PDB file of C-alpha atoms in Angstrom:
ATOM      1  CA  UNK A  22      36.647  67.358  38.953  1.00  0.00           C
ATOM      2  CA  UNK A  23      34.961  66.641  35.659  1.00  0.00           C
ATOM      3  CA  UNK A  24      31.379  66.314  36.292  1.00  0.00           C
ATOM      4  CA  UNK A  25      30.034  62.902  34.558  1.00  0.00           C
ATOM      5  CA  UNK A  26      26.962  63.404  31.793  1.00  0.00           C
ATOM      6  CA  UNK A  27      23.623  62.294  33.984  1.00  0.00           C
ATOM      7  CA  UNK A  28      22.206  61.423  30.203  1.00  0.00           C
ATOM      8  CA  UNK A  29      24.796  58.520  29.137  1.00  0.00           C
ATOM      9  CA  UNK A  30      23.158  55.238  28.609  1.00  0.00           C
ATOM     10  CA  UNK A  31      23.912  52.557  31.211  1.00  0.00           C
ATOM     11  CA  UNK A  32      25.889  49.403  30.052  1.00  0.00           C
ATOM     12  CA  UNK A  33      24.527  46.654  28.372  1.00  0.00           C
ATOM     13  CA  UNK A  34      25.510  43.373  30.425  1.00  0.00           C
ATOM     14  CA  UNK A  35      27.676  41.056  28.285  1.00  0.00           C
ATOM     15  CA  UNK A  36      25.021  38.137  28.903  1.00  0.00           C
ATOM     16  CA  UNK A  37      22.008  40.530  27.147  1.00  0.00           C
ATOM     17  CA  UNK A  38      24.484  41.443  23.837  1.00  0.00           C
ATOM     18  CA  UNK A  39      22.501  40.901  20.942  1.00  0.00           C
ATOM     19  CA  UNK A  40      18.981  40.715  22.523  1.00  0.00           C
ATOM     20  CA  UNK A  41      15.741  40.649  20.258  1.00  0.00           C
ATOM     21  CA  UNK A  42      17.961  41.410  17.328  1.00  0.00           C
ATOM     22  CA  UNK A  43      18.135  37.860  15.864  1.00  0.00           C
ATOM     23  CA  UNK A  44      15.702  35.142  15.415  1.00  0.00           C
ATOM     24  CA  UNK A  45      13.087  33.885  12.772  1.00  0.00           C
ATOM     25  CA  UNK A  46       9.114  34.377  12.426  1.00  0.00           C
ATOM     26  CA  UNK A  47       8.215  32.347  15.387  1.00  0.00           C
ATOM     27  CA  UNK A  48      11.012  33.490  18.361  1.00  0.00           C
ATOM     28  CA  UNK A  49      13.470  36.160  18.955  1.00  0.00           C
ATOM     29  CA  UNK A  50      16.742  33.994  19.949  1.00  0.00           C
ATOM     30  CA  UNK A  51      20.561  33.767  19.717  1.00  0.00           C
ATOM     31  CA  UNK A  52      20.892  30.556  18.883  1.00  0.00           C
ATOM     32  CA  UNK A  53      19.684  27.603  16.310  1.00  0.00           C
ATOM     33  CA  UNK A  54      19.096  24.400  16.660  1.00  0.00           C
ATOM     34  CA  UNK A  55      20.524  20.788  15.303  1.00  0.00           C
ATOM     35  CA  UNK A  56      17.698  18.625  14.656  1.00  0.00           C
ATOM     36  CA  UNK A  57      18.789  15.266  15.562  1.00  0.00           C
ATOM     37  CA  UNK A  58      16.175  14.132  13.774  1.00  0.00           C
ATOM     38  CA  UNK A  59      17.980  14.967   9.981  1.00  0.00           C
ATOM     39  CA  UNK A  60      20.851  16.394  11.664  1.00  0.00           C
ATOM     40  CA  UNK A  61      20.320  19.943  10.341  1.00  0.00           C
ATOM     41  CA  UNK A  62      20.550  23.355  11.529  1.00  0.00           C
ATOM     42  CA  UNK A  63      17.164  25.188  11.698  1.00  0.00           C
ATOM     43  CA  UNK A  64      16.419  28.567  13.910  1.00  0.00           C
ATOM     44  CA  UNK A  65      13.415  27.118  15.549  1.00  0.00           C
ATOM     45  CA  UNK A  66      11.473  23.957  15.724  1.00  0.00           C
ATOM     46  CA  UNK A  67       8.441  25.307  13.788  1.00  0.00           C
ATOM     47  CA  UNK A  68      10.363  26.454  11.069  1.00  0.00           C
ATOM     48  CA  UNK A  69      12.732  22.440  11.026  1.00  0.00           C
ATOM     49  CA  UNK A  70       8.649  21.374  10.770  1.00  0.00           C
ATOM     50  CA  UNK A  71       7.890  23.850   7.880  1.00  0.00           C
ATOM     51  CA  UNK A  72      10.768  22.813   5.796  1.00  0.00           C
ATOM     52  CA  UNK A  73      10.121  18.898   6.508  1.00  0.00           C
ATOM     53  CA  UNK A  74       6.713  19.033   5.952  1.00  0.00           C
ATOM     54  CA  UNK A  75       6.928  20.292   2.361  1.00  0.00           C
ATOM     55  CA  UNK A  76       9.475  17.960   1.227  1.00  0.00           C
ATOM     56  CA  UNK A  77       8.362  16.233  -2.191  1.00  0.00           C
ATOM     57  CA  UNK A  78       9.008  12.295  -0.788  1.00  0.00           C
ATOM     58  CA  UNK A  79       6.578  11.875   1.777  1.00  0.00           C
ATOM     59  CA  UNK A  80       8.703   9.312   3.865  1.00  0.00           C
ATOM     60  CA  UNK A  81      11.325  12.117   4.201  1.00  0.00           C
ATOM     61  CA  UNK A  82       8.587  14.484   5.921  1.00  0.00           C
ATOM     62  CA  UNK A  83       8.464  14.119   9.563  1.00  0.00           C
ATOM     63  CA  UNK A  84       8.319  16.633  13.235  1.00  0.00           C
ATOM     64  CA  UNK A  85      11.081  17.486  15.275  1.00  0.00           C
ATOM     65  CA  UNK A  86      10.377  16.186  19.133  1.00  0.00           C
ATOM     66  CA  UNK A  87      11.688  19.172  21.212  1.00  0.00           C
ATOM     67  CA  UNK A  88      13.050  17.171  23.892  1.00  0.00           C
ATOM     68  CA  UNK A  89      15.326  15.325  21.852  1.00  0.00           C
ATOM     69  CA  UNK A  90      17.099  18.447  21.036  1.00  0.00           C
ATOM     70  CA  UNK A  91      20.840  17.994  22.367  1.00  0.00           C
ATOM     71  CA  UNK A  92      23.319  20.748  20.320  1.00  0.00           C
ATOM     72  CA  UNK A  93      22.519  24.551  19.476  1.00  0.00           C
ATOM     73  CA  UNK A  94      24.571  26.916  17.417  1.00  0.00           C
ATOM     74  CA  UNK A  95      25.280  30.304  18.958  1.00  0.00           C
ATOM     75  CA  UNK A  96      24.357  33.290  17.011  1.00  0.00           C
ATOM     76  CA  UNK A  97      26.623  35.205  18.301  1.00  0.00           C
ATOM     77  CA  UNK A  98      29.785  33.440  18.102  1.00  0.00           C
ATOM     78  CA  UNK A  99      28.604  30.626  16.044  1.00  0.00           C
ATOM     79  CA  UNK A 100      29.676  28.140  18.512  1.00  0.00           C
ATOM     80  CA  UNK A 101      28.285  24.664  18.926  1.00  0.00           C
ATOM     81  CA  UNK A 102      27.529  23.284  21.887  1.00  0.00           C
ATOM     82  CA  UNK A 103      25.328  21.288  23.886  1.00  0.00           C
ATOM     83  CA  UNK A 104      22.008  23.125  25.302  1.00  0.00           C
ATOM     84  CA  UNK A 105      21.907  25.518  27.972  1.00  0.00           C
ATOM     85  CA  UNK A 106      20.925  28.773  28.620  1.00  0.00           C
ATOM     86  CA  UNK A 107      24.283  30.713  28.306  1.00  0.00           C
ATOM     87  CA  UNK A 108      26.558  30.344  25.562  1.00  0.00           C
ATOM     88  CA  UNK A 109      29.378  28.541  27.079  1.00  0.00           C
ATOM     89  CA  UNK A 110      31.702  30.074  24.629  1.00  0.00           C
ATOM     90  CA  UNK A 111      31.011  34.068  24.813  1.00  0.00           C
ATOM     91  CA  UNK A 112      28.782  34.298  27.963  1.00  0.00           C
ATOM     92  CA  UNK A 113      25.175  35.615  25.953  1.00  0.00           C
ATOM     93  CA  UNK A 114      21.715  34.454  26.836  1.00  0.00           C
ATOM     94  CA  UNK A 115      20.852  32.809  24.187  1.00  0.00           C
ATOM     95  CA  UNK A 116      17.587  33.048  25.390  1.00  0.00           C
ATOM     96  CA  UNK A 117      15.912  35.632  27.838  1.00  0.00           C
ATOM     97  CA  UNK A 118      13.084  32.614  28.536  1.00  0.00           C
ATOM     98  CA  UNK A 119      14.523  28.845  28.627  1.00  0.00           C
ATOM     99  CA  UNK A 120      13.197  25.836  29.251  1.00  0.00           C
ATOM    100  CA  UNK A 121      15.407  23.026  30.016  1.00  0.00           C
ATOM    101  CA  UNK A 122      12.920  20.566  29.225  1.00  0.00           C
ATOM    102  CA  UNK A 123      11.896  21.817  26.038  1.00  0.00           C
ATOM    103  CA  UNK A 124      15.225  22.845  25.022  1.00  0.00           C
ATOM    104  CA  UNK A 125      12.924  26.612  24.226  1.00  0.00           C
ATOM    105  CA  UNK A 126      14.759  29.654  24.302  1.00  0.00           C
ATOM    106  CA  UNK A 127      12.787  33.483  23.275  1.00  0.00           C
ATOM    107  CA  UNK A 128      14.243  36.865  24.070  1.00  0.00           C
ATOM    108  CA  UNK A 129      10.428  38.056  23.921  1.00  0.00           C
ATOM    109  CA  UNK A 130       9.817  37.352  27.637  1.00  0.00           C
ATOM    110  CA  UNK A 131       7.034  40.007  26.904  1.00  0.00           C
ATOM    111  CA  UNK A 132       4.811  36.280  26.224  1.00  0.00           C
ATOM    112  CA  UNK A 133       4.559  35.384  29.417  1.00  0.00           C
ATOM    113  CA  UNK A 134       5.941  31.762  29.043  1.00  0.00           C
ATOM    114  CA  UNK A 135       5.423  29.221  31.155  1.00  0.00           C
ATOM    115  CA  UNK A 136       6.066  25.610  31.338  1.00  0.00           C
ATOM    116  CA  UNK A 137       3.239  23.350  32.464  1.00  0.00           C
ATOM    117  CA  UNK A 138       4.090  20.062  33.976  1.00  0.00           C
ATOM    118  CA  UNK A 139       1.269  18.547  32.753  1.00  0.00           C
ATOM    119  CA  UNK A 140       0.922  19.504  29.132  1.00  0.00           C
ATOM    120  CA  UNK A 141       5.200  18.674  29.138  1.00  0.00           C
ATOM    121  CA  UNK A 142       5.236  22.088  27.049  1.00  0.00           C
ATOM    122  CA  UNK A 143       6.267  25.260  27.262  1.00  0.00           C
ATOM    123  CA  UNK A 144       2.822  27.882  27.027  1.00  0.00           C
ATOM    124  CA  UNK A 145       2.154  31.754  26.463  1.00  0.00           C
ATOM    125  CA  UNK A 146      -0.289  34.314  28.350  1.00  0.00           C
ATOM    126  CA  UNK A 147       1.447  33.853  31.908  1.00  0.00           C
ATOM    127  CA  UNK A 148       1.119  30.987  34.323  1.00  0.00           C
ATOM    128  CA  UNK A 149      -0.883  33.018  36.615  1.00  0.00           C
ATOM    129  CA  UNK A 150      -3.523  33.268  33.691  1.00  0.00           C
ATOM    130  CA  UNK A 151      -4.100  29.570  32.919  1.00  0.00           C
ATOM    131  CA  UNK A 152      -4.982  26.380  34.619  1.00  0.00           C
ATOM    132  CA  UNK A 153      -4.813  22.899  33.416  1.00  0.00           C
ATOM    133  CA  UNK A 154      -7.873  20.895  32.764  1.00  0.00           C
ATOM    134  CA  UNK A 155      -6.894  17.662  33.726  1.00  0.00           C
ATOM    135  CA  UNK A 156      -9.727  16.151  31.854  1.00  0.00           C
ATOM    136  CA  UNK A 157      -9.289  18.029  28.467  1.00  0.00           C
ATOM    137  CA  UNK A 158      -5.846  17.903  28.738  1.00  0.00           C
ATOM    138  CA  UNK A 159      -4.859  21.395  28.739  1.00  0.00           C
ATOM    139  CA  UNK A 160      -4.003  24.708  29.891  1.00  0.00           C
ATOM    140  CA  UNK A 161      -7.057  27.013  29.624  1.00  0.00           C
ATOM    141  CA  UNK A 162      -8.231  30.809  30.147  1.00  0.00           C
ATOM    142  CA  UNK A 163      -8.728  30.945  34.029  1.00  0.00           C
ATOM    143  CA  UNK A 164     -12.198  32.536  32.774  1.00  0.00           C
ATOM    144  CA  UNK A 165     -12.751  29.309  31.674  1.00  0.00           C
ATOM    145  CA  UNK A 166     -12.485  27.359  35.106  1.00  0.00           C
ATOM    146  CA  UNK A 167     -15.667  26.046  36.221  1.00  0.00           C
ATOM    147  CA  UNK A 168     -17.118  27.372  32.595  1.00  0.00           C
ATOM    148  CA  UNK A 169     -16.669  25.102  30.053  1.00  0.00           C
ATOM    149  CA  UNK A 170     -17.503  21.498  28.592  1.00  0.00           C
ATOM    150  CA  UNK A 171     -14.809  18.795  28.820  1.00  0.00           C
ATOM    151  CA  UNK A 172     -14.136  16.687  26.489  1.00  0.00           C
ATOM    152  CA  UNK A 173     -11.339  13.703  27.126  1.00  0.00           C
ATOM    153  CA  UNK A 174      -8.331  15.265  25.453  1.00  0.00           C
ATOM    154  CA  UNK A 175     -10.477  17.397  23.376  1.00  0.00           C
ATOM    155  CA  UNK A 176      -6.737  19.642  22.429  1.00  0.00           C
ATOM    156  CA  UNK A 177      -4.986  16.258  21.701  1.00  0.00           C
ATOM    157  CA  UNK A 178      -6.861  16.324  18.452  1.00  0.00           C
ATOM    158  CA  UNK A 179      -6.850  18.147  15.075  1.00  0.00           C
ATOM    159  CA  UNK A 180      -8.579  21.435  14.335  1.00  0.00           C
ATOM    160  CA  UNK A 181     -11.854  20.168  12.521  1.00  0.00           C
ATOM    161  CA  UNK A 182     -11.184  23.142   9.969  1.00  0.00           C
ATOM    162  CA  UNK A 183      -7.617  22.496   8.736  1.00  0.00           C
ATOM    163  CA  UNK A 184      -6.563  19.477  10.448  1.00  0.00           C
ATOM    164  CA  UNK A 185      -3.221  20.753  12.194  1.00  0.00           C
ATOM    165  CA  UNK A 186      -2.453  19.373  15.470  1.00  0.00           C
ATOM    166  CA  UNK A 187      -4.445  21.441  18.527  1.00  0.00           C
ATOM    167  CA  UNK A 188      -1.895  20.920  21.692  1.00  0.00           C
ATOM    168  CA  UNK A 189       1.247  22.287  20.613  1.00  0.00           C
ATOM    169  CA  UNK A 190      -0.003  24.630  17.926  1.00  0.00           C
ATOM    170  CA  UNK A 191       1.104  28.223  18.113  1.00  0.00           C
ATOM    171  CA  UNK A 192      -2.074  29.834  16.865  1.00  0.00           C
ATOM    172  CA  UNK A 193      -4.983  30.910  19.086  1.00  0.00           C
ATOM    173  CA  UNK A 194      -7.519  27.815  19.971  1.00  0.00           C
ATOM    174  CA  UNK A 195     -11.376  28.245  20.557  1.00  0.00           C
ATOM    175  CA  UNK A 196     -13.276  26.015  23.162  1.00  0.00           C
ATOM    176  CA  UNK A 197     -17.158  25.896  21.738  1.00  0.00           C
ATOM    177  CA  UNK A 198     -20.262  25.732  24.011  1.00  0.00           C
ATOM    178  CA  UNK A 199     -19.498  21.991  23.450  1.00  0.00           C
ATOM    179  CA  UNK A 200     -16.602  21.372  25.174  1.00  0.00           C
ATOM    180  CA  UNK A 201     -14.816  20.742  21.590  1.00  0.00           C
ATOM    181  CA  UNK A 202     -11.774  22.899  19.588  1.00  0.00           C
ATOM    182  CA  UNK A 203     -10.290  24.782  17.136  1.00  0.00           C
ATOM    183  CA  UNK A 204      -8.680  27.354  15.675  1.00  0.00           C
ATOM    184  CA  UNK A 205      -9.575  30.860  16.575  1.00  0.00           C
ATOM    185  CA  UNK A 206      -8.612  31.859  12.556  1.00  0.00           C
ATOM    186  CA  UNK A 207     -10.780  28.906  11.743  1.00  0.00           C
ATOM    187  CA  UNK A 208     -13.331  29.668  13.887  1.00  0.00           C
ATOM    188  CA  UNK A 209     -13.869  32.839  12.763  1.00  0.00           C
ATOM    189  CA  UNK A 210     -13.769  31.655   9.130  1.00  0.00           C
ATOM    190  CA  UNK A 211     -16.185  29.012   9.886  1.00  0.00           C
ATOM    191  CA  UNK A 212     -18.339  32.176  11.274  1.00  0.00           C
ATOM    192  CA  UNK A 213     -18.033  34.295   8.333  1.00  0.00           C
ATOM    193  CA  UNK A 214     -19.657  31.195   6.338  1.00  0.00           C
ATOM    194  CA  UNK A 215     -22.810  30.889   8.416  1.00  0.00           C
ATOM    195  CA  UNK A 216     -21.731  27.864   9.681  1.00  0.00           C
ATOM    196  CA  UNK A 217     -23.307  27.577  12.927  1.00  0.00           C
ATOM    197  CA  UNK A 218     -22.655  24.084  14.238  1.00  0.00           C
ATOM    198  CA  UNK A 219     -19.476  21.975  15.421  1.00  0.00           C
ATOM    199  CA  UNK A 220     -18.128  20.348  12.586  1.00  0.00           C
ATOM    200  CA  UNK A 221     -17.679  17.466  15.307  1.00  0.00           C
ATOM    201  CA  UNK A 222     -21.185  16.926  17.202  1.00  0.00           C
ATOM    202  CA  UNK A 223     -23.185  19.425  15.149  1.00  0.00           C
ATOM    203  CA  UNK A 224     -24.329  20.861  18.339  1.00  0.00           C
ATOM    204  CA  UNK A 225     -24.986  24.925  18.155  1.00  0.00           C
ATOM    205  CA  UNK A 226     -21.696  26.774  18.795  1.00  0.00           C
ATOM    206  CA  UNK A 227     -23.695  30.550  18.777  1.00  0.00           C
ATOM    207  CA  UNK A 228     -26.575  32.381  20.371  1.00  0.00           C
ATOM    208  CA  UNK A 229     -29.197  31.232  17.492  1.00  0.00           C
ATOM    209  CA  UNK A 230     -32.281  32.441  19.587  1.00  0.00           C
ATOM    210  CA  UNK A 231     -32.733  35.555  17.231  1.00  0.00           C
ATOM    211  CA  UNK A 232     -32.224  33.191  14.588  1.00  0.00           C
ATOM    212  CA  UNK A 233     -34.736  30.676  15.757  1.00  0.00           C
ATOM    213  CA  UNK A 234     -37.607  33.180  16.711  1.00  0.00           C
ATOM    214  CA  UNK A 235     -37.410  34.798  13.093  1.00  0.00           C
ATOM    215  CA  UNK A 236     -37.606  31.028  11.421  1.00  0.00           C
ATOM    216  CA  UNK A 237     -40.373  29.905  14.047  1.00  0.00           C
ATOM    217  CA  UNK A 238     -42.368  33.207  12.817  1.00  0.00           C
ATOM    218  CA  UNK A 239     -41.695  32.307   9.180  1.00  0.00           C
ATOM    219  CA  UNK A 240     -42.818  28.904   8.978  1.00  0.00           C
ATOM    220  CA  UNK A 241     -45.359  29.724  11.094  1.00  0.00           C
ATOM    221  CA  UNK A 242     -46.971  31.909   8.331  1.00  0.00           C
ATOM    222  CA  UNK A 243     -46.183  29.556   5.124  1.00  0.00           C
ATOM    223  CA  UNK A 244     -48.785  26.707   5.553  1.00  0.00           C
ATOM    224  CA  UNK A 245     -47.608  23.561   3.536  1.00  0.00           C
ATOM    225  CA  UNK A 246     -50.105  22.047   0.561  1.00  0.00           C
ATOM    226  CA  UNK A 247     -52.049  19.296   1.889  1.00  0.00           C
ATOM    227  CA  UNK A 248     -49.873  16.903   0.397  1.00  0.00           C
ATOM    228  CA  UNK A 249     -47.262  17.269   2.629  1.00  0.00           C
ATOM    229  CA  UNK A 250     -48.735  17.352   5.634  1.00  0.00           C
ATOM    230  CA  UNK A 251     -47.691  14.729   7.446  1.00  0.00           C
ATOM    231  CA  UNK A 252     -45.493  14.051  10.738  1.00  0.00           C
ATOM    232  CA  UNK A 253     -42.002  13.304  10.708  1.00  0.00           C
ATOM    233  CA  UNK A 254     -39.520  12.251  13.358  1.00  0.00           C
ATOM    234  CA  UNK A 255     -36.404  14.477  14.226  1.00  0.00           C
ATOM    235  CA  UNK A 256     -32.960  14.018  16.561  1.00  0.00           C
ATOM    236  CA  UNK A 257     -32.017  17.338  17.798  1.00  0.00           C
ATOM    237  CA  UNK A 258     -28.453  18.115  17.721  1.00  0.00           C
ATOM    238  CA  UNK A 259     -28.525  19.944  20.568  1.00  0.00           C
ATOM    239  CA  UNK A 260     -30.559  18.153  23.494  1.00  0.00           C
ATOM    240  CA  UNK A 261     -29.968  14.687  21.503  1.00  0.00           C
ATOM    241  CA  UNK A 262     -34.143  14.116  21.924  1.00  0.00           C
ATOM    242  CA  UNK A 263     -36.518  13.374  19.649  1.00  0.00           C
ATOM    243  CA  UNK A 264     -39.493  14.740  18.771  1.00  0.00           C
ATOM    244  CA  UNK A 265     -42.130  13.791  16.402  1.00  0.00           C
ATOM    245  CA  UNK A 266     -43.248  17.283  14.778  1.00  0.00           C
ATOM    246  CA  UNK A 267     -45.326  18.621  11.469  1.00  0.00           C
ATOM    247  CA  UNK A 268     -43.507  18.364   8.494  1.00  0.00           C
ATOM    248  CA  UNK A 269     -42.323  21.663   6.815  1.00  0.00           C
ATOM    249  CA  UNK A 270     -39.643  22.789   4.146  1.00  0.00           C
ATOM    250  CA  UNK A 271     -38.090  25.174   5.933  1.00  0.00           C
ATOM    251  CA  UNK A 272     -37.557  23.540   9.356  1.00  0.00           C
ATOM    252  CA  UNK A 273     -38.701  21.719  11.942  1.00  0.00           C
ATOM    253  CA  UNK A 274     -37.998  22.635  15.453  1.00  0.00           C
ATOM    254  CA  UNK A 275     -37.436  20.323  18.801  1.00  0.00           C
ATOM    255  CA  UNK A 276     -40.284  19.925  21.446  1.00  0.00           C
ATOM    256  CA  UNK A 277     -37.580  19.950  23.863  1.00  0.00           C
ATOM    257  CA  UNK A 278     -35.230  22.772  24.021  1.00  0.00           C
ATOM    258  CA  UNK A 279     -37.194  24.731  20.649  1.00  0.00           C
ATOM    259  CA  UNK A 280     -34.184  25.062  18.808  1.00  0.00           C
ATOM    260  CA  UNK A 281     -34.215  24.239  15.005  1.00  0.00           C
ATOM    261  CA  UNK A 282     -30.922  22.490  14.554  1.00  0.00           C
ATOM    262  CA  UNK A 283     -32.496  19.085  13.806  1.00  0.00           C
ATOM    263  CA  UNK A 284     -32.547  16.613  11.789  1.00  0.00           C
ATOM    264  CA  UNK A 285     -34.911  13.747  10.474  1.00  0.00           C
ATOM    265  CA  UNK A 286     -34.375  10.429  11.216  1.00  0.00           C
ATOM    266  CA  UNK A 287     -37.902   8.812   9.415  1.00  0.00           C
ATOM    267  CA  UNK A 288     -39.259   8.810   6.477  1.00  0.00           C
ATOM    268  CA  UNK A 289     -42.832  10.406   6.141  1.00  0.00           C
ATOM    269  CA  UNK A 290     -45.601   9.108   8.441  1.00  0.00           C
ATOM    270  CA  UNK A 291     -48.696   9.896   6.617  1.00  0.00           C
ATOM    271  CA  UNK A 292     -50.583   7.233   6.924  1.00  0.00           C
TER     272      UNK A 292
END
């Protein structure tokens, strides 16, 4: 009897031919999509929104709703057909992950995608790994259950940095001290600029105390000329008090909660 070769490679399944090798940028997938939107054939919905959104007539730019999604174009046989998961033609996956909701389909199951009845979308990082804020609208970090400030629908909103949508976007997303969002690229950006306050409320969005202590210590050894001092009134943009404190160039810092990020609200009262 011939004795088999322990070391052959086991057979691919029919239904897995083809896996991770096509795709675009944003998903690894054997199929397209017909937008039914413009009728076209695009590998992924992000890249139907690239093309559309950098058309030169403005009325021709618009988004492609997922849901409305009803034909896809096999990769592997080029057949069209209406969505599902296997290609009714040759048998692939088209997709390791789909959603029948979202008409979604990603060989990279290595995401951990989910889809959240709430949001109505398909998310990454494992369902086990996120809850849904049903005040901000969301799926969140489960680090950040219990540990953050909502916000009504703070991720149905625009970054504050460079204005793309926040719910369905398919970068990272920061939630600030303040309950608000944006970008994790922007973010850090915004970080690198010494930009310490959400561009929304203003409120303090990093630990400033080290910041605060060495300002306190400088003002307090620059005494103003007589001339200007006087009193002023300030809103604090991070307690939302006001105080009524000396007058100095370089600052002036909240009775309250003693951080500097104020601002004055009167003119000079020296009289």
């Amino acid at each position: 009897m011939e004795q088999q070769d322990s070391t052959a490679r086991p057979l691919t399944k029919a239904s897995d031919f083809g896996k991770l090798e096509h795709g675009c940028e944003h998903y690894r997938r054997r199929c397209k999509i017909r937008a039914p939107c413009c009728d076209q054939i695009f590998p992924c919905r992000h890249c139907h929104n690239e093309a559309m959104s950098s058309l030169i007539n403005p009325k021709d730019c618009h988004g492609l709703v997922r849901q409305d999604v009803k034909q896809v174009v096999c990769l592997i046989c080029n057949a069209e057909q209406q969505v599902a998961q296997v290609c009714s033609n040759c048998g692939v996956n088209m997709g390791e992950y789909y959603c029948d909701i979202c008409k979604f389909y990603d060989d990279d199951t290595t995401k951990g995608q989910f889809h959240c009845e709430e949001c109505g979308i398909c998310r990454l990082g494992g369902r086990d790994k996120f809850f849904h804020c049903k005040k901000c609208g969301c799926c969140y970090s489960t680090s950040l259950y219990d540990n953050h400030s909502c916000v009504e629908n703070s991720m149905k909103n625009f970054c504050p940095v460079c204005y793309e949508y926040l719910f369905d976007s398919i970068k990272g997303t920061r939630i600030m001290k303040c309950g608000h969002t944006m970008h994790m690229d922007c973010f850090h950006a915004m970080a690198e600029q010494n930009q310490y306050r959400c561009p929304i409320c203003s409120k303090t969005v990093f630990d400033m105390s080290g910041v605060w202590r060495s300002l306190h210590e400088e003002i307090e050894a620059v005494a103003m000329p007589e001339v200007y001092q006087y009193e002023v009134s300030i809103l604090c943009n991070d307690c939302n008090n006001t105080s009524k404190v000396r007058f100095h160039i370089l600052g002036h810092k909240c009775t309250h909660c003693n951080s500097y990020n104020t601002r004055r609200i009167s003119a000079p009262d020296n009289q």
